[in-house]
Amino acid sequence: MWVLVMSLIAIITIMVSHWVYRWQNPKCNGKLPPGSMGFPIIGETLEFFTPYSLYDIPPYIKKRITRYGSLFRTNLVGENIVISTDAEFNYHIFKNEGKSFLFWYPESFTKIFGGQDILTYHGMVHKYLKNLVLHLVSPENLKAKLMPEMEEMTRTHLNSWTHCGTTVDIKEVSSNMLFEYFAKKIFSYDDLEGTRKLRENFSAFLDGLISFPLNIPGTAFHACLQGRKNAIKVMKQKIRERKAANKKYGDYLDHLLEEVEKEDTILSEEKVVNLVFALFFAVYEITSSAITLAVKLISEHPQVHAQLAKEHEAIIKNRQSKNSNITWQEYKSMTFTHMVINETVRLANIVPAIFRKVIKDVEINGYTIPAGWFIMVIPSAVHLNPDIHDDPLTFNPWRWEGKQLHIGSKTFMAFGGGVRFCAGADFTKLQMAIFLHHLVSKHRWTIVKGGDIIRKPGLGLPCGLHLKISQKHGEA
Ligand code: HEM
Ligand SMILES: *[C@@H]1O[C@H](CO)[C@@H](O)[C@H](O)[C@H]1NC(C)=O
Ligand SMILES: *[C@@H]1O[C@H](CO)[C@@H](O)[C@H](O)[C@H]1NC(C)=O
Ligand SMILES: *[C@@H]1O[C@H](CO)[C@@H](O)[C@H](O)[C@H]1NC(C)=O
């Protein structure tokens, strides 16, 4: 009897230690990059999702760069991952999209955007979906149509924030502004009450975004999925009403629904809703965070503020009529503003990680990354690397002076790179420039409170940024 029990224990011990050994030493036809796979099952997930409040490279990443170098392996949310903090290798990854690497996000991240449904298509289908987005925010469309609309909206909202010495949370009011504008563009949503409801559902969604992906009631992640569900419900209702009314609005939703009706289309109503959801997220959450951080950083750097004001006042002075709209030519001439925008997104690192799936074994620096693994590119590790950007934690727009960057630059990847380069980069930059133009040329402001950031590791501004804004004397 005892012999049996002892041998059973021995067998279990051997099996467990074999399993632990296997966990820590995954199969590979070559040498894996250095690193630790963490504990069985949970890997290093807990440490990765530990919140922090710095502009600097995430502590989790920094520690491992020191220990292992620029490329290392780990396990997060149940996936084997190689983390790249190497500018050259990142560039290689972006350039080989669809060859060795595929745009692909782990299940627990894509869940919040409706699974692999909308973003992870490849080849022709990817092109088709990207064109759908560009139908809305292509440079031509921005120039001809959206720019004057965006300016009108910005002007109206900014003025409404200056009333009677009240303070406004710039994060909140700018996301309201963008939400309202986008709701109008997408589904002619003029119904303010309806817009507000949908916005509440989005807020619930955002609170749990890129937080620890544990889906049980009470967790932020659960609330996030719930918020998404509600927002989807509201949008589906919208589509149902529209179909029942059989009326055309000429808006973006009409365009998408027409595409759904086409023969041989890959677009379904389900996909439309997921696409619209992702667009709303990008426009109103990411763009408003970028605007808020720009305002904060400019406020903290009076020399930057002064130079910006000079640029925009000169533009106004050179106009025939002081109150005309910004022209495309004027926009293109805002050199310093573009430097401020680049510097803001470099330092902000709003997108904490970019994922790819390895589809065939990749050799790099004597290491092998096995097919089936994920690669996680950490843009902040490049943006904040002192060997690449001098004094990287300092907000210094002048560092961009005379630098001719292009899409997929090795040292700047705030908007990604290669064929997956952000479709909304032009939209976001334009909106930021319009906002800064009106803010610095027509208004004064002081920070009342807030401005602290938190990264979980997705960027959040838990207390917003509260400002007192007033019109400059003699401006309307
Ligand atoms: C500050 C604002 C923004 C930042 C920092 C940002 C960042 C990024 C990054 C890093 C990627 C690449 C992801 C990858 O390669 O895996 C990306 C892709 C994308 N972004 Fe943005 N984005 C911003 C705003 C927007 C806006 C406003 C829109 C929509 C109007 C948008 C639409 C997209 C789309 C559709 C893709 C996928 C492109 C593709 O797969 O080809 N983004 N973005
Ligand atoms: C979200 O949407 C649902 C309807 O789908 C609604 O009942 C709920 O009150 C909304 N607001 C929040 C904060 O969830
Ligand atoms: C500026 O653009 C808005 C929106 O398109 C338009 O209504 C307004 O008339 C334009 N203003 C001038 C001075 O052209
Ligand atoms: C800002 O970055 C973009 C790349 O996204 C680049 O094309 C542009 O030249 C940069 N602008 C300035 C003023 O540095």
Coordinates of C-alpha atoms and ligand atoms in Angstrom, one line a residue:
M1 CA 0.0 0.0 0.0
W2 CA 2.6 2.5 1.1
V3 CA 4.7 1.6 -1.9
L4 CA 1.8 2.5 -4.1
V5 CA 1.2 5.8 -2.5
M6 CA 4.9 6.7 -2.6
S7 CA 5.3 5.8 -6.2
L8 CA 2.1 7.8 -7.0
I9 CA 3.5 10.8 -5.3
A10 CA 6.8 10.3 -7.1
I11 CA 5.1 10.1 -10.5
I12 CA 3.0 13.2 -9.8
T13 CA 6.1 15.1 -8.7
I14 CA 7.9 14.1 -11.9
M15 CA 4.9 15.1 -14.0
V16 CA 4.5 18.5 -12.3
S17 CA 8.2 19.3 -12.5
H18 CA 8.2 18.2 -16.1
W19 CA 5.3 20.5 -16.8
V20 CA 6.9 23.4 -15.0
Y21 CA 10.1 22.8 -16.9
R22 CA 8.2 22.7 -20.2
W23 CA 6.4 25.9 -19.2
Q24 CA 9.7 27.6 -18.5
N25 CA 11.4 26.2 -21.6
P26 CA 9.0 26.1 -24.5
K27 CA 9.8 24.2 -27.6
C28 CA 11.9 26.0 -30.1
N29 CA 13.9 25.0 -33.2
G30 CA 16.8 27.1 -32.1
K31 CA 17.6 29.3 -29.2
L32 CA 14.8 31.4 -27.7
P33 CA 15.5 35.0 -26.7
P34 CA 16.4 35.3 -23.0
G35 CA 13.7 36.0 -20.4
S36 CA 11.4 34.3 -18.0
M37 CA 8.0 32.7 -18.7
G38 CA 6.9 33.5 -15.1
F39 CA 4.6 31.2 -13.2
P40 CA 2.8 28.4 -14.9
I41 CA -0.6 29.6 -16.4
I42 CA -0.4 33.2 -15.3
G43 CA 3.0 33.9 -16.6
E44 CA 4.1 37.5 -15.8
T45 CA 0.6 38.9 -16.4
L46 CA 0.2 40.4 -12.9
E47 CA 3.4 42.3 -13.1
F48 CA 2.7 43.5 -16.6
F49 CA -0.7 45.0 -15.6
T50 CA 0.6 46.6 -12.4
P51 CA -0.5 50.3 -12.8
Y52 CA 2.1 53.1 -12.8
S53 CA 2.0 56.8 -13.2
L54 CA 5.1 57.8 -15.2
Y55 CA 6.0 59.1 -18.6
D56 CA 8.9 56.8 -18.5
I57 CA 9.3 53.3 -20.1
P58 CA 7.0 50.9 -18.1
P59 CA 9.0 49.6 -15.0
Y60 CA 8.2 46.0 -16.1
I61 CA 9.9 46.6 -19.4
K62 CA 12.7 48.7 -18.1
K63 CA 13.7 46.0 -15.6
R64 CA 13.9 43.4 -18.3
I65 CA 15.8 45.5 -20.8
T66 CA 18.5 45.9 -18.1
R67 CA 18.5 42.2 -17.4
Y68 CA 18.1 40.7 -20.9
G69 CA 18.7 43.4 -23.5
S70 CA 16.4 44.7 -26.1
L71 CA 14.6 41.5 -27.0
F72 CA 13.2 39.0 -24.4
R73 CA 10.5 36.4 -24.0
T74 CA 7.6 36.1 -21.5
N75 CA 4.1 34.8 -21.1
L76 CA 1.2 37.2 -20.7
V77 CA -2.5 36.5 -20.6
G78 CA -1.8 32.9 -21.5
E79 CA 0.2 33.7 -24.7
N80 CA 3.9 33.1 -25.4
I81 CA 5.3 36.5 -26.3
V82 CA 8.6 38.0 -27.4
I83 CA 8.8 41.7 -26.4
S84 CA 10.7 43.9 -28.8
T85 CA 12.2 47.3 -27.7
D86 CA 14.6 47.4 -30.6
A87 CA 14.0 50.1 -33.1
E88 CA 15.6 48.1 -36.0
F89 CA 13.7 45.0 -35.3
N90 CA 10.4 46.9 -34.9
Y91 CA 11.0 48.4 -38.3
H92 CA 11.6 45.0 -39.7
I93 CA 8.4 43.7 -38.2
F94 CA 6.3 46.6 -39.7
K95 CA 7.9 46.0 -43.1
N96 CA 7.2 42.3 -43.1
E97 CA 3.6 42.5 -42.3
G98 CA 1.8 39.6 -44.0
K99 CA 5.1 37.7 -44.6
S100 CA 6.6 36.6 -41.3
F101 CA 4.3 38.6 -39.1
L102 CA 0.6 39.1 -39.1
F103 CA -1.4 41.8 -37.5
W104 CA -3.0 39.9 -34.7
Y105 CA -4.0 40.7 -31.1
P106 CA -4.4 38.2 -28.2
E107 CA -8.0 37.1 -27.6
S108 CA -8.3 39.0 -24.3
F109 CA -7.4 42.3 -25.9
T110 CA -9.6 41.9 -29.0
K111 CA -12.6 40.7 -27.0
I112 CA -13.3 44.3 -26.1
F113 CA -13.5 45.2 -29.8
G114 CA -15.8 42.3 -30.8
G115 CA -13.2 39.6 -31.2
Q116 CA -11.0 39.2 -34.3
D117 CA -13.9 40.4 -36.3
I118 CA -13.0 43.7 -37.7
L119 CA -9.3 44.6 -37.3
T120 CA -7.5 41.4 -38.0
Y121 CA -8.3 40.9 -41.6
H122 CA -5.4 40.6 -44.0
G123 CA -4.6 41.2 -47.6
M124 CA -7.5 42.4 -49.8
V125 CA -10.0 42.4 -47.0
H126 CA -7.8 44.5 -44.9
K127 CA -7.4 47.0 -47.8
Y128 CA -11.1 47.1 -48.2
L129 CA -11.8 47.8 -44.5
K130 CA -9.1 50.4 -44.4
N131 CA -10.6 52.1 -47.3
L132 CA -13.9 52.2 -45.5
V133 CA -12.3 54.1 -42.7
L134 CA -10.5 56.3 -45.2
H135 CA -13.8 57.1 -46.8
L136 CA -14.4 59.1 -43.7
V137 CA -11.0 60.5 -42.8
S138 CA -9.0 60.5 -46.0
P139 CA -6.7 63.5 -46.5
E140 CA -8.9 64.7 -49.4
N141 CA -12.0 64.5 -47.3
L142 CA -10.3 66.2 -44.4
K143 CA -9.2 69.1 -46.6
A144 CA -12.4 69.6 -48.5
K145 CA -15.1 68.8 -45.9
L146 CA -14.1 67.9 -42.4
M147 CA -11.6 70.7 -41.7
P148 CA -14.1 73.6 -41.8
E149 CA -16.7 71.5 -39.9
M150 CA -14.1 70.6 -37.2
E151 CA -13.1 74.2 -36.9
E152 CA -16.6 75.4 -36.5
M153 CA -17.2 72.8 -33.8
T154 CA -14.0 73.6 -32.0
R155 CA -14.7 77.3 -32.1
T156 CA -18.2 76.9 -30.7
H157 CA -17.2 74.5 -28.0
L158 CA -14.2 76.4 -26.9
N159 CA -16.2 79.6 -26.5
S160 CA -18.9 77.8 -24.5
W161 CA -16.2 76.7 -22.0
T162 CA -15.3 80.3 -21.1
H163 CA -18.5 81.3 -19.5
C164 CA -18.5 83.0 -16.1
G165 CA -15.2 81.9 -14.8
T166 CA -16.3 78.3 -14.5
T167 CA -13.7 75.6 -14.7
V168 CA -13.9 72.8 -17.3
D169 CA -12.2 69.4 -17.4
I170 CA -10.6 69.5 -20.8
K171 CA -10.5 65.7 -21.1
E172 CA -14.2 65.5 -20.5
V173 CA -15.3 68.5 -22.6
S174 CA -13.0 67.7 -25.5
S175 CA -14.2 64.1 -25.6
N176 CA -17.8 65.3 -25.5
M177 CA -17.1 67.6 -28.4
L178 CA -15.5 64.9 -30.5
F179 CA -18.2 62.4 -29.6
E180 CA -20.9 64.8 -30.6
Y181 CA -19.2 65.6 -33.8
F182 CA -18.5 62.0 -34.7
A183 CA -22.0 60.9 -33.8
K184 CA -23.3 63.5 -36.3
K185 CA -20.9 62.3 -39.0
I186 CA -21.6 58.7 -38.6
F187 CA -25.3 58.5 -37.9
S188 CA -26.6 62.1 -38.1
Y189 CA -27.2 61.8 -34.4
D190 CA -28.6 65.2 -33.7
D191 CA -30.6 63.9 -30.8
L192 CA -28.5 65.2 -27.9
E193 CA -30.1 63.1 -25.2
G194 CA -29.5 60.0 -27.3
T195 CA -25.9 61.0 -27.8
R196 CA -25.4 61.4 -24.1
K197 CA -26.8 58.0 -23.4
L198 CA -24.5 56.3 -25.9
R199 CA -21.6 58.3 -24.5
E200 CA -22.4 57.0 -21.0
N201 CA -22.2 53.4 -22.3
F202 CA -18.8 54.3 -23.9
S203 CA -17.5 55.7 -20.6
A204 CA -18.4 52.5 -18.8
F205 CA -16.5 50.7 -21.5
L206 CA -13.4 52.9 -21.2
D207 CA -13.0 52.6 -17.5
G208 CA -11.9 49.0 -17.8
L209 CA -9.9 49.2 -21.0
I210 CA -6.5 47.6 -21.1
S211 CA -6.8 46.6 -17.5
F212 CA -6.3 43.1 -16.2
P213 CA -8.5 40.9 -18.4
L214 CA -10.4 39.0 -15.8
N215 CA -14.1 38.8 -16.8
I216 CA -16.0 38.3 -13.6
P217 CA -18.7 40.6 -12.1
G218 CA -17.1 43.4 -10.1
T219 CA -13.9 43.7 -12.2
A220 CA -13.2 46.7 -14.4
F221 CA -12.8 44.4 -17.3
H222 CA -16.3 43.0 -16.8
A223 CA -17.8 46.5 -16.6
C224 CA -15.9 47.3 -19.8
L225 CA -17.4 44.4 -21.7
Q226 CA -20.8 45.3 -20.3
G227 CA -20.4 48.9 -21.5
R228 CA -19.5 47.6 -24.9
K229 CA -22.6 45.4 -25.0
N230 CA -24.8 48.3 -24.2
A231 CA -23.2 50.6 -26.7
I232 CA -23.6 47.9 -29.4
K233 CA -27.2 47.5 -28.4
V234 CA -27.9 51.3 -28.8
M235 CA -26.2 51.3 -32.2
K236 CA -28.1 48.2 -33.4
Q237 CA -31.3 49.9 -32.4
K238 CA -30.3 52.9 -34.5
I239 CA -29.8 50.7 -37.6
R240 CA -33.1 48.9 -37.0
E241 CA -34.9 52.3 -36.9
R242 CA -33.2 53.5 -40.0
K243 CA -34.1 50.4 -42.0
A244 CA -37.7 50.6 -40.8
A245 CA -37.9 54.3 -41.8
N246 CA -36.3 53.5 -45.1
K247 CA -34.9 57.0 -45.3
K248 CA -31.5 58.2 -46.5
Y249 CA -29.3 60.5 -44.5
G250 CA -26.3 60.6 -46.7
D251 CA -24.1 60.0 -43.6
Y252 CA -21.4 57.4 -43.0
L253 CA -23.8 54.8 -41.6
D254 CA -25.8 55.0 -44.9
H255 CA -22.5 54.5 -46.8
L256 CA -21.7 51.4 -44.7
L257 CA -25.2 49.9 -45.0
E258 CA -25.1 50.4 -48.7
E259 CA -21.9 48.3 -48.7
V260 CA -23.6 45.6 -46.7
E261 CA -26.3 45.4 -49.3
K262 CA -23.8 44.8 -52.1
E263 CA -23.3 41.4 -53.7
D264 CA -20.2 39.4 -52.6
T265 CA -19.6 41.8 -49.8
I266 CA -17.7 40.7 -46.7
L267 CA -19.4 43.5 -44.7
S268 CA -22.2 42.5 -42.4
E269 CA -24.3 44.5 -40.0
E270 CA -22.4 42.9 -37.2
K271 CA -19.1 44.2 -38.7
V272 CA -20.5 47.6 -39.3
V273 CA -21.4 47.9 -35.6
N274 CA -17.9 46.7 -34.6
L275 CA -16.2 49.1 -37.0
V276 CA -18.2 52.1 -35.8
F277 CA -17.5 51.1 -32.2
A278 CA -13.7 51.0 -32.8
L279 CA -13.9 54.3 -34.7
F280 CA -15.7 56.0 -31.8
F281 CA -13.1 54.7 -29.4
A282 CA -10.2 56.0 -31.5
V283 CA -11.7 59.4 -32.2
Y284 CA -13.1 60.3 -28.9
E285 CA -10.9 58.6 -26.4
I286 CA -7.5 58.6 -28.0
T287 CA -7.8 61.9 -29.6
S288 CA -9.1 63.7 -26.5
S289 CA -6.3 62.2 -24.4
A290 CA -3.8 63.6 -27.0
I291 CA -5.4 67.0 -26.8
T292 CA -5.5 67.0 -23.0
L293 CA -1.8 66.0 -22.7
A294 CA -0.8 68.6 -25.3
V295 CA -2.6 71.3 -23.3
K296 CA -1.0 70.1 -20.1
L297 CA 2.5 70.0 -21.5
I298 CA 2.2 73.4 -23.2
S299 CA 1.0 74.9 -20.0
E300 CA 4.0 73.6 -18.1
H301 CA 6.4 75.0 -20.7
P302 CA 5.9 78.7 -21.2
Q303 CA 8.5 79.0 -23.9
V304 CA 6.6 76.5 -26.0
H305 CA 3.4 78.3 -25.3
A306 CA 5.0 81.6 -26.4
Q307 CA 6.4 80.2 -29.6
L308 CA 3.0 78.5 -30.5
A309 CA 1.1 81.8 -29.8
K310 CA 3.6 83.6 -32.1
E311 CA 3.0 81.1 -34.9
H312 CA -0.7 81.3 -34.8
E313 CA -0.9 85.0 -34.3
A314 CA 1.2 85.5 -37.4
I315 CA -1.2 83.3 -39.4
I316 CA -4.1 85.4 -38.3
K317 CA -2.3 88.6 -39.0
N318 CA -1.5 87.5 -42.5
R319 CA -5.1 86.9 -43.3
Q320 CA -7.3 89.2 -45.3
S321 CA -10.2 88.7 -42.9
K322 CA -9.4 88.0 -39.3
N323 CA -12.3 85.6 -38.8
S324 CA -11.9 83.4 -41.8
N325 CA -11.5 79.7 -41.5
I326 CA -8.1 78.0 -41.4
T327 CA -7.0 77.1 -44.9
W328 CA -5.1 74.0 -45.8
Q329 CA -2.1 76.0 -46.7
E330 CA -2.2 77.7 -43.3
Y331 CA -2.4 74.3 -41.7
K332 CA 0.6 73.0 -43.6
S333 CA 2.5 76.1 -42.6
M334 CA 2.1 75.4 -38.8
T335 CA 5.6 74.0 -38.5
F336 CA 6.1 74.5 -34.8
T337 CA 2.6 73.2 -34.1
H338 CA 3.4 70.0 -35.9
M339 CA 6.6 69.7 -33.8
V340 CA 4.5 70.2 -30.6
I341 CA 2.1 67.5 -31.8
N342 CA 4.8 65.0 -32.6
E343 CA 6.5 65.7 -29.3
T344 CA 3.2 65.2 -27.4
V345 CA 2.5 61.8 -28.9
R346 CA 6.1 60.8 -28.5
L347 CA 6.0 61.5 -24.8
A348 CA 2.4 60.4 -24.3
N349 CA 2.8 56.9 -25.7
I350 CA -1.0 56.5 -25.8
V351 CA -0.8 53.1 -27.4
P352 CA 1.3 51.0 -25.0
A353 CA 1.9 48.0 -27.2
I354 CA 1.5 46.8 -30.8
F355 CA 1.0 43.1 -31.4
R356 CA 1.9 40.8 -34.2
K357 CA 1.7 37.0 -34.6
V358 CA 4.7 35.2 -35.9
I359 CA 3.6 32.9 -38.8
K360 CA 6.9 31.3 -39.5
D361 CA 10.1 30.9 -37.4
V362 CA 12.0 34.2 -37.3
E363 CA 15.8 34.4 -36.8
I364 CA 17.1 37.5 -35.1
N365 CA 20.5 38.1 -33.5
G366 CA 21.1 34.4 -33.1
Y367 CA 17.8 33.8 -31.5
T368 CA 14.7 32.1 -32.9
I369 CA 11.1 33.2 -32.4
P370 CA 8.9 30.2 -33.0
A371 CA 5.9 30.4 -35.3
G372 CA 2.7 30.8 -33.3
W373 CA 4.2 33.2 -30.8
F374 CA 3.2 36.8 -30.4
I375 CA 5.5 39.7 -30.7
M376 CA 4.8 42.8 -28.7
V377 CA 6.4 46.0 -29.8
I378 CA 6.8 48.6 -27.1
P379 CA 6.8 52.1 -28.8
S380 CA 7.7 53.8 -25.5
A381 CA 11.0 51.9 -25.3
V382 CA 12.0 53.5 -28.6
H383 CA 10.5 57.0 -27.9
L384 CA 12.1 57.2 -24.5
N385 CA 15.4 55.6 -25.3
P386 CA 18.2 58.2 -24.5
D387 CA 20.4 56.7 -27.3
I388 CA 17.7 57.6 -29.8
H389 CA 16.1 60.8 -28.4
D390 CA 18.3 63.1 -26.2
D391 CA 17.0 63.7 -22.8
P392 CA 14.0 61.7 -23.6
L393 CA 11.7 62.6 -20.7
T394 CA 11.9 66.3 -21.5
F395 CA 9.1 67.9 -23.5
N396 CA 11.1 69.6 -26.2
P397 CA 9.3 70.2 -29.5
W398 CA 12.5 71.8 -30.9
R399 CA 14.1 68.4 -31.1
W400 CA 12.0 67.8 -34.2
E401 CA 13.5 70.8 -36.0
G402 CA 14.7 70.0 -39.4
K403 CA 14.0 66.3 -39.0
Q404 CA 12.5 64.8 -42.1
L405 CA 10.5 61.8 -40.9
H406 CA 8.4 59.6 -43.0
I407 CA 5.8 56.9 -42.3
G408 CA 7.4 54.0 -40.6
S409 CA 10.4 55.9 -39.3
K410 CA 12.5 53.8 -37.1
T411 CA 12.6 56.2 -34.3
F412 CA 8.9 57.3 -34.2
M413 CA 6.1 54.8 -34.2
A414 CA 3.3 56.5 -32.2
F415 CA 1.0 55.8 -35.1
G416 CA 2.5 52.4 -35.9
G417 CA 4.2 51.7 -39.2
G418 CA 4.1 49.9 -42.6
V419 CA 0.8 48.9 -44.2
R420 CA -0.9 49.0 -40.8
F421 CA 0.0 52.7 -40.2
C422 CA -2.8 54.4 -38.4
A423 CA -5.7 55.4 -40.7
G424 CA -6.7 58.3 -38.3
A425 CA -3.3 59.9 -37.9
D426 CA -4.1 62.8 -40.2
F427 CA -7.5 63.3 -38.6
T428 CA -6.0 63.4 -35.1
K429 CA -3.2 65.8 -36.1
L430 CA -5.6 68.1 -37.9
Q431 CA -7.9 68.2 -34.9
M432 CA -5.1 68.9 -32.5
A433 CA -3.8 71.7 -34.7
I434 CA -7.2 73.3 -35.0
F435 CA -7.7 73.1 -31.3
L436 CA -4.3 74.6 -30.5
H437 CA -4.8 77.3 -33.1
H438 CA -8.0 78.6 -31.4
L439 CA -6.8 78.0 -27.8
V440 CA -3.5 79.9 -28.1
S441 CA -4.6 82.7 -30.4
K442 CA -7.9 83.5 -28.8
H443 CA -7.8 82.3 -25.2
R444 CA -5.9 82.5 -21.9
W445 CA -6.1 79.6 -19.5
T446 CA -4.8 78.4 -16.2
I447 CA -4.7 74.8 -14.8
V448 CA -6.8 74.5 -11.7
K449 CA -6.2 70.9 -10.9
G450 CA -5.6 67.4 -12.3
G451 CA -3.3 66.3 -15.1
D452 CA -2.0 63.2 -13.4
I453 CA -1.7 60.2 -15.6
I454 CA -2.1 56.5 -14.9
R455 CA -1.1 53.6 -17.1
K456 CA -2.7 50.2 -16.6
P457 CA -0.8 50.1 -19.0
G458 CA -3.3 51.8 -21.2
L459 CA -3.1 55.6 -20.6
G460 CA -5.7 57.2 -18.4
L461 CA -6.3 60.6 -16.9
P462 CA -8.2 59.6 -13.8
C463 CA -8.8 63.2 -12.6
G464 CA -8.9 64.9 -16.0
L465 CA -7.3 68.3 -16.4
H466 CA -9.3 71.2 -15.0
L467 CA -8.8 74.6 -16.6
K468 CA -10.1 78.1 -16.3
I469 CA -10.4 79.5 -19.8
S470 CA -11.1 83.0 -20.8
Q471 CA -11.2 84.9 -24.0
K472 CA -8.2 87.1 -24.8
H473 CA -9.2 90.8 -24.7
G474 CA -10.8 92.1 -27.8
E475 CA -11.3 88.6 -29.3
A476 CA -14.6 87.1 -30.3
Ligands
HEM1 C1 -3.6 60.1 -30.9 C2 -4.4 59.3 -31.7 C3 -4.1 58.0 -32.2 C4 -3.0 57.2 -32.0 C5 -1.8 57.4 -31.1 C6 -3.2 56.0 -32.9 C7 -2.3 54.9 -32.9 C8 -2.4 53.9 -33.8 C9 -1.4 52.8 -33.9 C10 -0.1 52.6 -33.1 C11 -1.9 51.9 -34.9 C12 -1.2 50.7 -35.4 C13 -1.6 49.4 -34.7 C14 -0.9 48.2 -35.2 O1 0.0 48.3 -36.1 O2 -1.1 47.1 -34.6 C15 -3.1 52.4 -35.3 C16 -3.9 51.8 -36.3 C17 -5.2 52.3 -36.7 N1 -5.8 53.5 -36.3 FE1 -5.0 54.8 -35.0 N2 -4.3 56.1 -33.5 C18 -4.9 57.3 -33.2 C19 -6.1 57.8 -33.7 C20 -6.9 57.2 -34.6 C21 -8.2 57.7 -35.1 C22 -8.8 59.1 -34.7 C23 -8.7 56.8 -36.0 C24 -10.0 56.8 -36.8 C25 -10.5 57.8 -37.4 C26 -7.7 55.7 -36.0 C27 -7.9 54.6 -36.8 C28 -7.0 53.6 -36.9 C29 -7.2 52.4 -37.8 C30 -8.4 52.1 -38.6 C31 -6.0 51.6 -37.6 C32 -5.8 50.2 -38.3 C33 -5.0 50.5 -39.6 C34 -4.8 49.2 -40.3 O3 -5.0 48.1 -39.7 O4 -4.3 49.3 -41.4 N3 -6.7 56.0 -35.2 N4 -3.4 53.6 -34.7
LIG2 C1 -26.3 51.9 -21.5 O1 -27.2 51.4 -22.4 C2 -28.3 50.8 -21.8 C3 -29.3 50.4 -23.0 O2 -28.6 49.5 -23.8 C4 -29.0 51.6 -20.8 O3 -30.1 50.9 -20.2 C5 -28.0 52.1 -19.8 O4 -28.7 53.0 -18.8 C6 -26.9 52.9 -20.5 N1 -26.0 53.6 -19.5 C7 -25.0 53.0 -18.8 C8 -24.2 53.9 -17.9 O5 -24.7 51.8 -18.8
LIG3 C1 -16.2 78.4 -42.0 O1 -16.7 77.1 -42.1 C2 -18.0 76.9 -41.7 C3 -18.4 75.5 -41.7 O2 -18.2 74.9 -43.0 C4 -19.0 77.8 -42.5 O3 -20.3 77.6 -42.0 C5 -18.5 79.2 -42.4 O4 -19.3 80.0 -43.3 C6 -17.1 79.4 -42.8 N1 -16.7 80.8 -42.5 C7 -16.1 81.6 -43.4 C8 -15.7 82.9 -42.9 O5 -15.8 81.2 -44.5
LIG4 C1 6.1 64.6 -37.3 O1 6.0 63.2 -37.5 C2 5.6 62.8 -38.8 C3 5.5 61.3 -38.8 O2 4.3 60.9 -38.2 C4 6.5 63.3 -39.8 O3 6.0 63.0 -41.1 C5 6.7 64.8 -39.7 O4 7.7 65.3 -40.6 C6 7.0 65.2 -38.3 N1 6.9 66.7 -38.2 C7 7.8 67.5 -37.7 C8 7.6 68.9 -37.7 O5 8.8 67.0 -37.1

